[in-house]
Amino acid sequence: MALRTIRVMGDDILRKKCREVKEVTQRIETLIDDMFETMYESNGVGLAAPQVGVLKRIMVIDVGEEPYLFINPVIVDSAGEQTGDEGCLSLPGKSGVVTRPDFVKVRAYDENMEEFELEAEGLLARAICHECDHLEGILYVDKVEGELENVEYDEE
Ligand code: NI
């Protein structure tokens, strides 16, 4: 496994639409491992492939419950509303208020290309929406309500 460089806002690749994954090759397996490692190393709760420069529909999420991998995810149902702070590893040091559904049902494929569905609420639902947006070239700044804030980091 290896850490990958996270692309930051201003990089054109973050604005491109990602392509579907047809098959999980060795190369994609390595990409997925690297995405998890890069996300954890950066203390993020989610990471989408374009953020490491790969235009494929792959995203990883861990909001502190368990690691989730989504290949070719589609949000098939959503309900409710939540308004809260959001951040993104591609906008280091910033956060902003975004309204998202409070519940989503997502359909995706796992590392064996087996289809699954997951129902999520709260922070996990927010993370799924945020990462799915990345696959379309959408950043949370496109949806932010008000100004971006600067986030103070604790040096570890
Ligand atoms: Ni993000």
Short mmCIF file of C-alpha atoms and ligand atoms in Angstrom, two decimals:
data_model
loop_
_atom_site.label_atom_id
_atom_site.label_comp_id
_atom_site.label_asym_id
_atom_site.label_seq_id
_atom_site.Cartn_x
_atom_site.Cartn_y
_atom_site.Cartn_z
CA MET A 1 0.00 0.00 0.00
CA ALA A 2 1.07 3.53 -0.57
CA LEU A 3 -0.11 7.00 0.16
CA ARG A 4 -1.40 8.91 -2.83
CA THR A 5 -1.24 12.64 -3.36
CA ILE A 6 -4.54 14.34 -2.70
CA ARG A 7 -5.56 16.78 -5.40
CA VAL A 8 -6.74 20.13 -4.11
CA MET A 9 -9.36 22.51 -5.42
CA GLY A 10 -8.14 24.22 -8.56
CA ASP A 11 -7.00 20.92 -10.05
CA ASP A 12 -9.14 20.30 -13.16
CA ILE A 13 -9.44 16.61 -12.44
CA LEU A 14 -11.76 17.34 -9.51
CA ARG A 15 -14.25 18.85 -11.97
CA LYS A 16 -14.44 15.89 -14.32
CA LYS A 17 -17.06 13.17 -14.41
CA CYS A 18 -15.78 9.71 -13.49
CA ARG A 19 -16.17 6.55 -15.54
CA GLU A 20 -17.82 3.35 -14.38
CA VAL A 21 -15.66 0.46 -13.24
CA LYS A 22 -16.22 -2.65 -15.35
CA GLU A 23 -13.88 -4.99 -13.55
CA VAL A 24 -11.78 -4.92 -10.38
CA THR A 25 -8.29 -5.48 -11.71
CA GLN A 26 -5.14 -5.80 -9.60
CA ARG A 27 -4.51 -2.16 -10.35
CA ILE A 28 -7.90 -1.16 -8.97
CA GLU A 29 -7.41 -3.34 -5.89
CA THR A 30 -4.20 -1.44 -5.22
CA LEU A 31 -5.96 1.86 -5.82
CA ILE A 32 -8.65 0.92 -3.26
CA ASP A 33 -6.05 -0.08 -0.64
CA ASP A 34 -4.19 3.16 -1.27
CA MET A 35 -7.37 5.21 -1.00
CA PHE A 36 -8.15 3.75 2.43
CA GLU A 37 -4.60 4.34 3.60
CA THR A 38 -4.58 7.90 2.27
CA MET A 39 -7.97 8.66 3.85
CA TYR A 40 -6.92 7.35 7.28
CA GLU A 41 -3.54 9.07 7.14
CA SER A 42 -5.29 12.37 6.38
CA ASN A 43 -7.90 11.86 9.12
CA GLY A 44 -10.67 12.06 6.54
CA VAL A 45 -14.03 10.29 6.70
CA GLY A 46 -14.26 9.78 2.96
CA LEU A 47 -12.26 9.88 -0.23
CA ALA A 48 -13.24 9.58 -3.88
CA ALA A 49 -10.95 8.32 -6.65
CA PRO A 50 -10.73 11.66 -8.52
CA GLN A 51 -9.21 13.15 -5.36
CA VAL A 52 -6.18 10.96 -5.98
CA GLY A 53 -6.24 11.68 -9.70
CA VAL A 54 -8.17 8.66 -10.96
CA LEU A 55 -11.40 9.27 -12.88
CA LYS A 56 -13.21 6.13 -11.79
CA ARG A 57 -16.43 5.71 -9.84
CA ILE A 58 -14.86 4.47 -6.62
CA MET A 59 -15.18 5.94 -3.13
CA VAL A 60 -14.22 4.91 0.37
CA ILE A 61 -15.84 6.06 3.60
CA ASP A 62 -15.27 5.49 7.29
CA VAL A 63 -17.15 7.77 9.66
CA GLY A 64 -15.80 5.85 12.64
CA GLU A 65 -18.10 2.84 12.41
CA GLU A 66 -16.56 0.62 9.77
CA PRO A 67 -14.81 0.99 6.43
CA TYR A 68 -17.08 1.10 3.38
CA LEU A 69 -16.10 0.71 -0.24
CA PHE A 70 -18.48 1.74 -3.00
CA ILE A 71 -17.88 1.01 -6.67
CA ASN A 72 -20.26 2.61 -9.20
CA PRO A 73 -22.51 3.93 -6.41
CA VAL A 74 -25.99 5.25 -7.15
CA ILE A 75 -28.22 6.92 -4.60
CA VAL A 76 -31.59 5.27 -5.23
CA ASP A 77 -33.59 6.85 -2.43
CA SER A 78 -33.24 9.74 -0.03
CA ALA A 79 -35.33 11.44 2.61
CA GLY A 80 -35.23 14.18 5.17
CA GLU A 81 -32.75 16.98 5.54
CA GLN A 82 -29.71 17.76 7.65
CA THR A 83 -27.80 21.01 7.71
CA GLY A 84 -24.31 21.00 9.11
CA ASP A 85 -20.59 21.58 8.68
CA GLU A 86 -18.76 19.75 5.97
CA GLY A 87 -15.15 19.56 4.97
CA CYS A 88 -13.16 17.94 2.20
CA LEU A 89 -9.59 16.68 1.95
CA SER A 90 -9.34 18.61 -1.33
CA LEU A 91 -10.01 21.86 0.54
CA PRO A 92 -7.65 21.56 3.47
CA GLY A 93 -8.28 23.85 6.39
CA LYS A 94 -11.79 24.83 5.30
CA SER A 95 -15.33 23.93 6.22
CA GLY A 96 -18.76 25.09 5.24
CA VAL A 97 -22.43 24.53 5.93
CA VAL A 98 -24.21 22.20 3.52
CA THR A 99 -27.74 20.78 3.55
CA ARG A 100 -27.99 17.12 2.60
CA PRO A 101 -30.60 14.39 2.91
CA ASP A 102 -30.70 12.83 6.37
CA PHE A 103 -31.29 9.38 4.92
CA VAL A 104 -30.03 7.74 1.75
CA LYS A 105 -30.22 4.33 0.22
CA VAL A 106 -27.23 3.63 -2.00
CA ARG A 107 -26.71 0.79 -4.46
CA ALA A 108 -23.13 -0.08 -5.36
CA TYR A 109 -20.68 -2.90 -6.02
CA ASP A 110 -18.11 -4.30 -3.64
CA GLU A 111 -14.53 -5.43 -4.38
CA ASN A 112 -15.91 -8.68 -5.86
CA MET A 113 -18.23 -6.69 -8.12
CA GLU A 114 -21.19 -7.98 -6.16
CA GLU A 115 -24.05 -5.57 -5.92
CA PHE A 116 -25.24 -4.44 -2.51
CA GLU A 117 -27.53 -1.85 -1.00
CA LEU A 118 -26.88 0.18 2.09
CA GLU A 119 -29.21 2.42 4.04
CA ALA A 120 -27.52 5.23 5.90
CA GLU A 121 -28.45 8.21 7.97
CA GLY A 122 -26.76 11.13 9.65
CA LEU A 123 -23.04 11.53 9.07
CA LEU A 124 -22.77 8.41 6.92
CA ALA A 125 -25.57 9.66 4.66
CA ARG A 126 -23.81 13.02 4.39
CA ALA A 127 -20.50 11.37 3.52
CA ILE A 128 -22.13 9.21 0.84
CA CYS A 129 -23.73 12.28 -0.78
CA HIS A 130 -20.46 14.23 -0.61
CA GLU A 131 -18.39 11.43 -2.16
CA CYS A 132 -21.00 10.67 -4.85
CA ASP A 133 -20.82 14.35 -5.82
CA HIS A 134 -17.06 14.02 -6.33
CA LEU A 135 -17.71 11.34 -8.96
CA GLU A 136 -19.71 13.95 -10.89
CA GLY A 137 -17.10 16.66 -10.53
CA ILE A 138 -19.13 18.47 -7.87
CA LEU A 139 -17.47 19.93 -4.77
CA TYR A 140 -19.26 20.91 -1.58
CA VAL A 141 -18.33 24.55 -2.21
CA ASP A 142 -20.91 24.42 -5.02
CA LYS A 143 -23.59 23.82 -2.39
CA VAL A 144 -22.23 25.70 0.59
CA GLU A 145 -24.56 28.05 2.43
CA GLY A 146 -22.72 31.21 3.34
CA GLU A 147 -18.96 31.55 3.55
CA LEU A 148 -16.28 28.94 3.98
CA GLU A 149 -14.73 28.97 7.42
CA ASN A 150 -11.14 28.35 8.39
CA VAL A 151 -10.67 25.26 10.54
CA GLU A 152 -8.14 25.20 13.34
CA TYR A 153 -6.08 22.05 13.41
CA ASP A 154 -4.61 20.44 16.49
CA GLU A 155 -1.03 19.57 15.72
CA GLU A 156 -0.54 15.90 16.48
NI NI B 1 -14.49 15.72 -0.53
#
